[in-house]
XYZ file of C-alpha atoms in Angstrom:
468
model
C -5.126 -42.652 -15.437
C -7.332 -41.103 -12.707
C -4.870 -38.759 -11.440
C -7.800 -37.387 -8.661
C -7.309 -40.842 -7.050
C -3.480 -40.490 -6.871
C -4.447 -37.167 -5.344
C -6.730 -38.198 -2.736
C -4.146 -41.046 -1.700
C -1.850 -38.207 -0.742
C -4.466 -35.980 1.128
C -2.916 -35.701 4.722
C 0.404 -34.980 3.292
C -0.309 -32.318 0.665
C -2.151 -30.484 3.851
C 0.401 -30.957 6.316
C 3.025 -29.477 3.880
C 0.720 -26.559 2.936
C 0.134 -25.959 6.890
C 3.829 -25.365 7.365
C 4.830 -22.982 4.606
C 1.031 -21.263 5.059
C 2.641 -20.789 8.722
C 5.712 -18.567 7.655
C 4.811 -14.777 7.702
C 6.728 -14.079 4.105
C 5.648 -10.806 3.508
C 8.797 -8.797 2.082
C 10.634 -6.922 4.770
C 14.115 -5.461 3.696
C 14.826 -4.177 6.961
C 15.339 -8.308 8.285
C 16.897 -8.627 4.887
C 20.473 -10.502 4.607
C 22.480 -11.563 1.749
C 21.582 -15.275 2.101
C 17.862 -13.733 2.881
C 17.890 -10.564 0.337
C 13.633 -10.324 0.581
C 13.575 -10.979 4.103
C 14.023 -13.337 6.872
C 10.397 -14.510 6.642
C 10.709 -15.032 2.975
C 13.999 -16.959 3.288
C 12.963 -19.266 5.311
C 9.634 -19.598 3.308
C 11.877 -20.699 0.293
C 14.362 -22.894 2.376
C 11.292 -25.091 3.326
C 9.631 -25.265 0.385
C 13.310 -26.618 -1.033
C 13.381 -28.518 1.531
C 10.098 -30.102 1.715
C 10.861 -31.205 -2.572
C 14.497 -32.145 -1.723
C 13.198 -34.718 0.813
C 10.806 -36.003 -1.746
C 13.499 -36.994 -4.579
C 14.093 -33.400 -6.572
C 17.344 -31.686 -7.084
C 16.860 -27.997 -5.816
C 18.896 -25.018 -6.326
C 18.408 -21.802 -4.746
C 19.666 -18.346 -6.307
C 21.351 -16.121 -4.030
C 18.043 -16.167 -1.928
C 16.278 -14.470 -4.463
C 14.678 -17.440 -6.655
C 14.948 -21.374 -6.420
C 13.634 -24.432 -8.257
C 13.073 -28.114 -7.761
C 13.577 -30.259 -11.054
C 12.819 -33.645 -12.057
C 14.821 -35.142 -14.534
C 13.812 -38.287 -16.219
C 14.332 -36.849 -19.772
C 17.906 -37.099 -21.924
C 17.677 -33.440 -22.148
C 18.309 -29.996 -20.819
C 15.026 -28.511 -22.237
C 12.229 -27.888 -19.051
C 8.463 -27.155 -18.765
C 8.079 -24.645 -15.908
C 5.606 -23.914 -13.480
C 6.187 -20.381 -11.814
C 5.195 -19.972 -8.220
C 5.423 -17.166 -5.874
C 5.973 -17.986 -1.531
C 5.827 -14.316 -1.069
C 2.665 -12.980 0.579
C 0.857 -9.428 0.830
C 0.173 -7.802 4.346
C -2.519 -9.243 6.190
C -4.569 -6.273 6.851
C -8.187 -6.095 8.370
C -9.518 -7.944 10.806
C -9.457 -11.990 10.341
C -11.719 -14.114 12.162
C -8.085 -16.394 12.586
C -4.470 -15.321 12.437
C -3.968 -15.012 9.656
C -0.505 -17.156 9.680
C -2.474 -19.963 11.688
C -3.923 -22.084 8.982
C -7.272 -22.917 9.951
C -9.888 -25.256 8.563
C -14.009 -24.196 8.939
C -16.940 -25.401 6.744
C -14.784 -27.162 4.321
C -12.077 -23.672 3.527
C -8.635 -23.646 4.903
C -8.219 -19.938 5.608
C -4.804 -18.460 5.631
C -2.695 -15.289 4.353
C -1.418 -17.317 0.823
C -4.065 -19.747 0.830
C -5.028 -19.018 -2.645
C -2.035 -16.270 -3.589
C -0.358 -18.155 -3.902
C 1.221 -21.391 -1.446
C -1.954 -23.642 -1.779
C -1.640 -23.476 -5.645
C 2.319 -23.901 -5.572
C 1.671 -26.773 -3.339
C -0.899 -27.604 -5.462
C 1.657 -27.870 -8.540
C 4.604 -29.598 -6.009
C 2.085 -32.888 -5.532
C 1.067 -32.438 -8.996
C 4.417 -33.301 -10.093
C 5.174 -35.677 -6.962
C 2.593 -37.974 -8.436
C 3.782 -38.038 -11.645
C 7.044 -39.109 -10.059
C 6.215 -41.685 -7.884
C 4.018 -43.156 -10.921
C 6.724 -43.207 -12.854
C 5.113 -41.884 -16.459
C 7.651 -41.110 -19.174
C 8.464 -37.809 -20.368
C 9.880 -36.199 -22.868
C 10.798 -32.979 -21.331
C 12.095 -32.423 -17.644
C 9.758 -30.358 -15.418
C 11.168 -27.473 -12.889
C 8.761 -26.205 -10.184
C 10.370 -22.396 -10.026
C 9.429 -20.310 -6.467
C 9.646 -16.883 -6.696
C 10.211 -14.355 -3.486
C 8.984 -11.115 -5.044
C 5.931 -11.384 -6.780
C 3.943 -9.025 -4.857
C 6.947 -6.146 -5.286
C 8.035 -5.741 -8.027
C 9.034 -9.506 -9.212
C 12.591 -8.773 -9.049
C 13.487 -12.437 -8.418
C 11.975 -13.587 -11.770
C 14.137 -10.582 -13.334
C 17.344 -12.576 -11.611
C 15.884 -16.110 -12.334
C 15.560 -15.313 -16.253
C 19.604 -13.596 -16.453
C 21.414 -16.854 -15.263
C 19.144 -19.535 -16.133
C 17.681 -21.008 -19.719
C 14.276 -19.907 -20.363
C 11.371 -23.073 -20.415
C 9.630 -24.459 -23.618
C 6.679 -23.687 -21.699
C 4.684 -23.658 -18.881
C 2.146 -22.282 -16.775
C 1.713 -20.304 -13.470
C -0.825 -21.546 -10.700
C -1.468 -18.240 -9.853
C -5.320 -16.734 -11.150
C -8.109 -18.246 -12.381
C -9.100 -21.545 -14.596
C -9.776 -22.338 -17.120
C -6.281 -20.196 -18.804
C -5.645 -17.016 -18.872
C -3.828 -16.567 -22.135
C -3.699 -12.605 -22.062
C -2.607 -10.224 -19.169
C -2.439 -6.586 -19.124
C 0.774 -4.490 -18.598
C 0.792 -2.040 -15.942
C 1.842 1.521 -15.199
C 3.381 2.535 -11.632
C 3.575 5.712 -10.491
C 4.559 7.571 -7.559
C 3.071 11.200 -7.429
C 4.481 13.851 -5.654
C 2.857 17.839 -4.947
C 5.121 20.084 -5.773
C 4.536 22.711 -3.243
C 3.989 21.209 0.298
C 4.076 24.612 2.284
C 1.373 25.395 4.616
C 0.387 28.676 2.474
C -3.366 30.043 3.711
C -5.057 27.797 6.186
C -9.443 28.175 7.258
C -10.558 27.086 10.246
C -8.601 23.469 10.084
C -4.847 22.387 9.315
C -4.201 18.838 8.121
C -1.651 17.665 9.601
C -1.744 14.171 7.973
C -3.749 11.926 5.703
C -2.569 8.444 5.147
C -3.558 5.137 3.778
C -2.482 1.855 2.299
C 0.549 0.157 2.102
C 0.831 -1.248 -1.474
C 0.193 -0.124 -4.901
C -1.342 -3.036 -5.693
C -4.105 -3.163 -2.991
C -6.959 -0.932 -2.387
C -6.151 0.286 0.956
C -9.130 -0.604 3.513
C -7.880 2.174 6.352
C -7.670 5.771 5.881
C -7.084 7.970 8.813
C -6.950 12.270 8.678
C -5.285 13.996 11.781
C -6.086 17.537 12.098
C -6.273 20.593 14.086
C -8.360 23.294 14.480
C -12.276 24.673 15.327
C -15.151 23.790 13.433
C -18.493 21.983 15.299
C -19.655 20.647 12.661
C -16.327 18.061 11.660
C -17.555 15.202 13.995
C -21.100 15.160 13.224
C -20.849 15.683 9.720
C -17.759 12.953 9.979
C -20.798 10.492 12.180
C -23.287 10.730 9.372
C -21.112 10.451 6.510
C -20.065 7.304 7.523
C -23.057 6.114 8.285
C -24.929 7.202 4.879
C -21.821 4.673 3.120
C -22.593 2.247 5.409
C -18.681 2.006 6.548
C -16.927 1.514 9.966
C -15.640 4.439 11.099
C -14.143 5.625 14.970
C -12.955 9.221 15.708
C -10.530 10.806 19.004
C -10.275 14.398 20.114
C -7.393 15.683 22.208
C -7.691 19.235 22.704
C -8.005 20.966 19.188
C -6.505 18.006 17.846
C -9.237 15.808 16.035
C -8.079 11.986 14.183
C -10.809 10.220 11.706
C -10.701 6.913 10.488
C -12.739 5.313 8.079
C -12.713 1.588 7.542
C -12.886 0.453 3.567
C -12.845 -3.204 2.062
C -9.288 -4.227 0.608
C -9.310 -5.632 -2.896
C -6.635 -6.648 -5.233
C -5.343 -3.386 -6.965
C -5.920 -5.159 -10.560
C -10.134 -5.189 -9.725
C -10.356 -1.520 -7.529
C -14.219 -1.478 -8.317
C -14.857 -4.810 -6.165
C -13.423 -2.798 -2.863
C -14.164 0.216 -0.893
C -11.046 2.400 -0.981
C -11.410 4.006 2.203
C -8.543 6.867 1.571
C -11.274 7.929 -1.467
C -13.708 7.423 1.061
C -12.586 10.114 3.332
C -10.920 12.429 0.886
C -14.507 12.714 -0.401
C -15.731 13.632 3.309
C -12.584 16.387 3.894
C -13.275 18.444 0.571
C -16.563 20.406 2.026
C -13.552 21.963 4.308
C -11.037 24.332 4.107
C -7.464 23.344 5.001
C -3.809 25.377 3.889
C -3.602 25.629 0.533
C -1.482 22.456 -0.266
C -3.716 20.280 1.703
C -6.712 21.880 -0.353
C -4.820 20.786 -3.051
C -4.089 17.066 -2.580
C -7.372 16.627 -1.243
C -9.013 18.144 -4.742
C -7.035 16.132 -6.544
C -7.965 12.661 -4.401
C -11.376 13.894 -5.484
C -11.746 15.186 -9.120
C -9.417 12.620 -10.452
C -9.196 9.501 -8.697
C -12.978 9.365 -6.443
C -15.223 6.556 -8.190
C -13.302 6.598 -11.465
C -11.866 3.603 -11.479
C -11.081 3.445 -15.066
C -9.072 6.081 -15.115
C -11.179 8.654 -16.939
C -10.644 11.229 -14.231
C -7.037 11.532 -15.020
C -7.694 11.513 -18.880
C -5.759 8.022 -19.735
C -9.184 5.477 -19.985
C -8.590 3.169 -22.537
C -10.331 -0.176 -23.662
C -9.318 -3.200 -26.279
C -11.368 -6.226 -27.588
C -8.572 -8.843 -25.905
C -8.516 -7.116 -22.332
C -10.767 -5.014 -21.607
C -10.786 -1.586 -19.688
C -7.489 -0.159 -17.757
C -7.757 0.246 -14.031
C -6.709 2.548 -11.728
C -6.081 1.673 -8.401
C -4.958 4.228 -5.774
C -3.371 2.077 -3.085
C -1.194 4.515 -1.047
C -1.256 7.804 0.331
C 1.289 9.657 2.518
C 0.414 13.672 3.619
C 2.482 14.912 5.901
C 1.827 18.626 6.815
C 5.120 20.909 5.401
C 6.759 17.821 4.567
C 5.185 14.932 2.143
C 2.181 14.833 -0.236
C 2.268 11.415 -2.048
C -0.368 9.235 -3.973
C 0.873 5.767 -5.515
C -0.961 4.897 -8.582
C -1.152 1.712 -10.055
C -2.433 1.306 -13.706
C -3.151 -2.027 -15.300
C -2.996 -1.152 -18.816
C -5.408 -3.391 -21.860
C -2.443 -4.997 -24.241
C -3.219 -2.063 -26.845
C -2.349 0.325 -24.914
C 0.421 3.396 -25.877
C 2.285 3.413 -23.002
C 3.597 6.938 -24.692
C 0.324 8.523 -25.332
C -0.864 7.405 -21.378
C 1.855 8.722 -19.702
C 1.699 11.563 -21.774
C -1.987 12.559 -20.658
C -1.366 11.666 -17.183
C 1.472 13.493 -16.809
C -0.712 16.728 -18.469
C -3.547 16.017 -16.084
C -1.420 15.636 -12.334
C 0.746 18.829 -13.616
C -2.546 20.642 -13.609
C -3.084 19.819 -10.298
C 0.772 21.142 -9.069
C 1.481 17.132 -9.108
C 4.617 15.772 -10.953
C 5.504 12.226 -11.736
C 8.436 11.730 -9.024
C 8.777 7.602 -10.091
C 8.040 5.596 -12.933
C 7.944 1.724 -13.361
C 6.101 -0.261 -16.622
C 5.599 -3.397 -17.087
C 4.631 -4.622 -20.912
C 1.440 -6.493 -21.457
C 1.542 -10.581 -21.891
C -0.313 -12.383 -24.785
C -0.335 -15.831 -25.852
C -2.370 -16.386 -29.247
C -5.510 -18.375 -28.493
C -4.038 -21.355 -31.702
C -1.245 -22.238 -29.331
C -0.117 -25.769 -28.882
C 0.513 -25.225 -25.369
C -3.421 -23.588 -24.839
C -4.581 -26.642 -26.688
C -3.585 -28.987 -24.606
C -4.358 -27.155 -21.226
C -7.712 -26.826 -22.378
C -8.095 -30.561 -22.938
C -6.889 -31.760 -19.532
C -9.263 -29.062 -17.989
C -12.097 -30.216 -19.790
C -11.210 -33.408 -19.143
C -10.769 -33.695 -15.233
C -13.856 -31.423 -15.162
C -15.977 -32.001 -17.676
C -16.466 -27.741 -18.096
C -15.608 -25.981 -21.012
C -12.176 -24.747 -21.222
C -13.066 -21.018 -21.790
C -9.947 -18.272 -22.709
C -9.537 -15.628 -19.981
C -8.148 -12.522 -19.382
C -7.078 -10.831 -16.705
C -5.493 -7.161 -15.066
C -3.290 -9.027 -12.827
C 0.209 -9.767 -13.634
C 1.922 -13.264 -13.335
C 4.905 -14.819 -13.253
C 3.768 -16.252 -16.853
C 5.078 -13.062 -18.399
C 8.345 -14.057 -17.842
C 8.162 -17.007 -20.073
C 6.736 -16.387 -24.001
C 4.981 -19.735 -24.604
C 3.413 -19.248 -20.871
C -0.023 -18.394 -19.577
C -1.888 -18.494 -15.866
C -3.706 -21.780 -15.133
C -5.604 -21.554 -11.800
C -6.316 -22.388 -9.520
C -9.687 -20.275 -8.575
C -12.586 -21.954 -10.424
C -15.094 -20.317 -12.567
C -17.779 -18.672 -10.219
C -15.959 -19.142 -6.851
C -14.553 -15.870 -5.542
C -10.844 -14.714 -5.843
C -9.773 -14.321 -2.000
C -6.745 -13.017 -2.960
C -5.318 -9.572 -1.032
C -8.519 -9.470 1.187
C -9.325 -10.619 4.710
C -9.878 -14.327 5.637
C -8.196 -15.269 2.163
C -8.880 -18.803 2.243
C -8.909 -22.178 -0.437
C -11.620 -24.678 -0.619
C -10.399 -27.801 -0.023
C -12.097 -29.789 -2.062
C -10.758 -27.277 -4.676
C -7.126 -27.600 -3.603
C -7.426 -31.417 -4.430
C -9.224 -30.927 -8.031
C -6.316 -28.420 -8.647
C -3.725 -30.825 -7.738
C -5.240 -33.401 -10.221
C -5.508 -30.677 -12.969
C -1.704 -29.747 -12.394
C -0.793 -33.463 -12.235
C -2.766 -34.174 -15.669
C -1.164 -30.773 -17.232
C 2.326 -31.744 -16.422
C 2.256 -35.357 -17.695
C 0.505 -33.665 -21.387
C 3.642 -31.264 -21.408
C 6.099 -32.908 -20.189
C 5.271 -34.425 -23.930
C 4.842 -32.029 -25.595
């Protein structure tokens, strides 16, 4: 069977259908939230045409109080399902895009889109995979359920609801990383930090008024902007070369004794801080040589000593390493200083599959009460790890190696996928070795040519389950 053929047959369609859900701006906003649309109007409407889109091609959907739905095929005399895990949510499209970012556009061979690649061109990817298996009719032994998720980048909550009401799969995979497989991923450690004394106190000759960044844990934020007040000559020029030694964009306003600096960073997925430029670090670095009220000097210090180019989390005393994962991460994604009011910082941890989760919050909580933090909110998630022997790996690697003719290699990775909700599950593209992961960053985009060898790869992977 050359399921790349099948693919190519059904070229216009698979990119029409990605167009329109890569159109809908489903990024998670509770405050357009309903109870038929609990992540969001956006969202809702991102799942209601997805469900729509596989209802018109044959499947039987069911949606889950807004929060979750699937589209199953059912040849099989049984109840037992593979599943492939999607996610229609999106992250903020921050920066600046050389398109909108919710007009999918097409240059040199790359649709570009918010979602492109995190993750509606691999959930479409997976749809047409199992479309073609349809419409060939092949025989299975196992029904297959295309599950889309609405909360992937927040917290996953609609995988939490899918898993209470509904049986778990036999397997599956989620189109949502890298090929080959990803068979391990690490857990991860949220935090919300709080200063516990936000009074002005002793001010020099500046008083922050504010310092903010970022909007999610799990990006590195890419703007950082500190309003202050106050005399000092030297803030601007020192501010002008700074930025110009890092080689970053920067802009600056003065109104009165009221100055406002912003330095512009490079956003990155929060799982791989190192491969951005976290701009709040960025400027924290610049503020220290000054002196602000005590509790500003404090936050600042911290930014600095703990968090500034230690990305593995050494600074805070919780770095930790394993032979199956790797290194833990730190990524500092958002930060809220509000003079006499607010002094937050957001950490979020992705933690090797070793890791004591007691002994790390332990030292982190010893190192942020040095600094007159405290730990105000707490989330974990557990580490995910499917031994490299299993029958579902197996045959994964032998329909990548065979629609590819690469070797199947066994990855890792820090980010966390909706195959942790499923034991016998692991991550299955659909980024390609040596092509880069677009994911969370400006101009996010797919290769086309890409999409379609995905599509095959899915179609190939869900014909070798579905009998298993």
């Amino acid at each position: 069977m050359n399921f790349y053929d099948e693919v190519l047959k059904r070229k216009d369609d698979l990119t029409r259908d990605l167009e329109s859900i890569l159109r809908i701006e489903s990024v998670k906003d509770l405050e357009s939230a309903t109870k038929k649309r609990p992540m969001g109007d956006k969202i809702g409407e991102a799942l209601e045409t997805m469900l729509s889109i596989t209802e018109f091609a044959g499947f039987k959907t069911t949606n889950i109080e807004g929060m979750v739905g699937y589209s199953e095929y059912s040849p099989a005399q049984s109840d037992d399902y593979i599943g492939i895990l999607c996610h229609l949510d999106v992250v903020p499209a921050t920066g600046d895009w050389v398109s909108p970012p919710f007009e999918p556009t097409i240059r040199d061979g790359k649709l570009y889109a918010r979602g492109a690649i995190d993750d509606k061109g691999p959930t479409i990817a997976a749809y047409y995979g199992l479309k073609i298996v349809k419409e060939l009719g092949l025989p299975l032994k196992h029904n297959i359920r295309l599950i889309f998720g609405t909360d992937e980048e927040s917290g996953m909550s609609c995988m939490k609801k899918y898993v209470e009401v509904e049986k778990a799969p036999l397997a599956g995979f989620a189109p949502d990383a890298d090929f080959p497989i990803i068979h391990a991923e690490k857990g991860q450690i949220n935090v919300k930090l709080g200063l516990q004394n936000v009074s002005s106190g002793v001010t020099g000759d500046l008083s922050l008024l504010s310092f903010v960044a970022g909007e999610k844990g799990n990006m590195v934020p890419d703007v950082a902007e500190a309003k202050m007040i106050g005399q000092n000559d030297t803030l601007v020029p020192n501010f002008l070369k700074y930025c110009k030694e890092k080689g970053v964009v920067y802009s600056y306003s003065q109104d009165g004794d009221q100055t406002t600096l912003k330095l512009v960073g490079t956003s990155a997925h929060g799982m791989e801080p190192h491969k951005g430029v976290n701009a709040a670090l960025l400027l924290a670095s610049f503020l220290l040589q000054y002196s602000f009220e005590e509790s500003a000097n404090t936050y600042i210090k911290f930014i600095y000593e703990t968090l500034y180019n230690q990305f593995k989390g050494e600074g805070l005393g919780i770095d930790f390493s394993d032979e199956i994962t790797g290194t833990l991460t730190v990524n500092a994604g958002v930060f809220t200083f509000k003079k006499d009011e607010i002094a937050e910082i957001h950490l979020n941890i992705r933690c090797p599959v070793e890791t004591n989760y007691e002994d790390t919050i332990e030292k982190l909580t010893k190192t942020v009460e040095s600094y007159q933090f405290k730990i105000t909110a707490l989330a974990s998630k557990e580490p995910h790890h499917v031994p490299k022997d299993s029958p579902l790996i197996k045959v994964l690697q032998e329909v990548y190696e065979a629609e590819t003719g690469d070797e199947p290699t066994l990855l890792t990775t820090g980010g966390a996928t909706y195959a942790r909700f499923m034991k016998n599950g692991v991550a299955f593209g659909a980024v390609f070795p040596g092509k880069p992961m677009t994911a969370h960053q400006k101009n996010e985009y797919i290769e086309i040519d890409d999409l379609l060898k995905a599509t095959a790869i899915y179609a190939h992977a869900i014909y070798r389950l579905g009998n298993l």
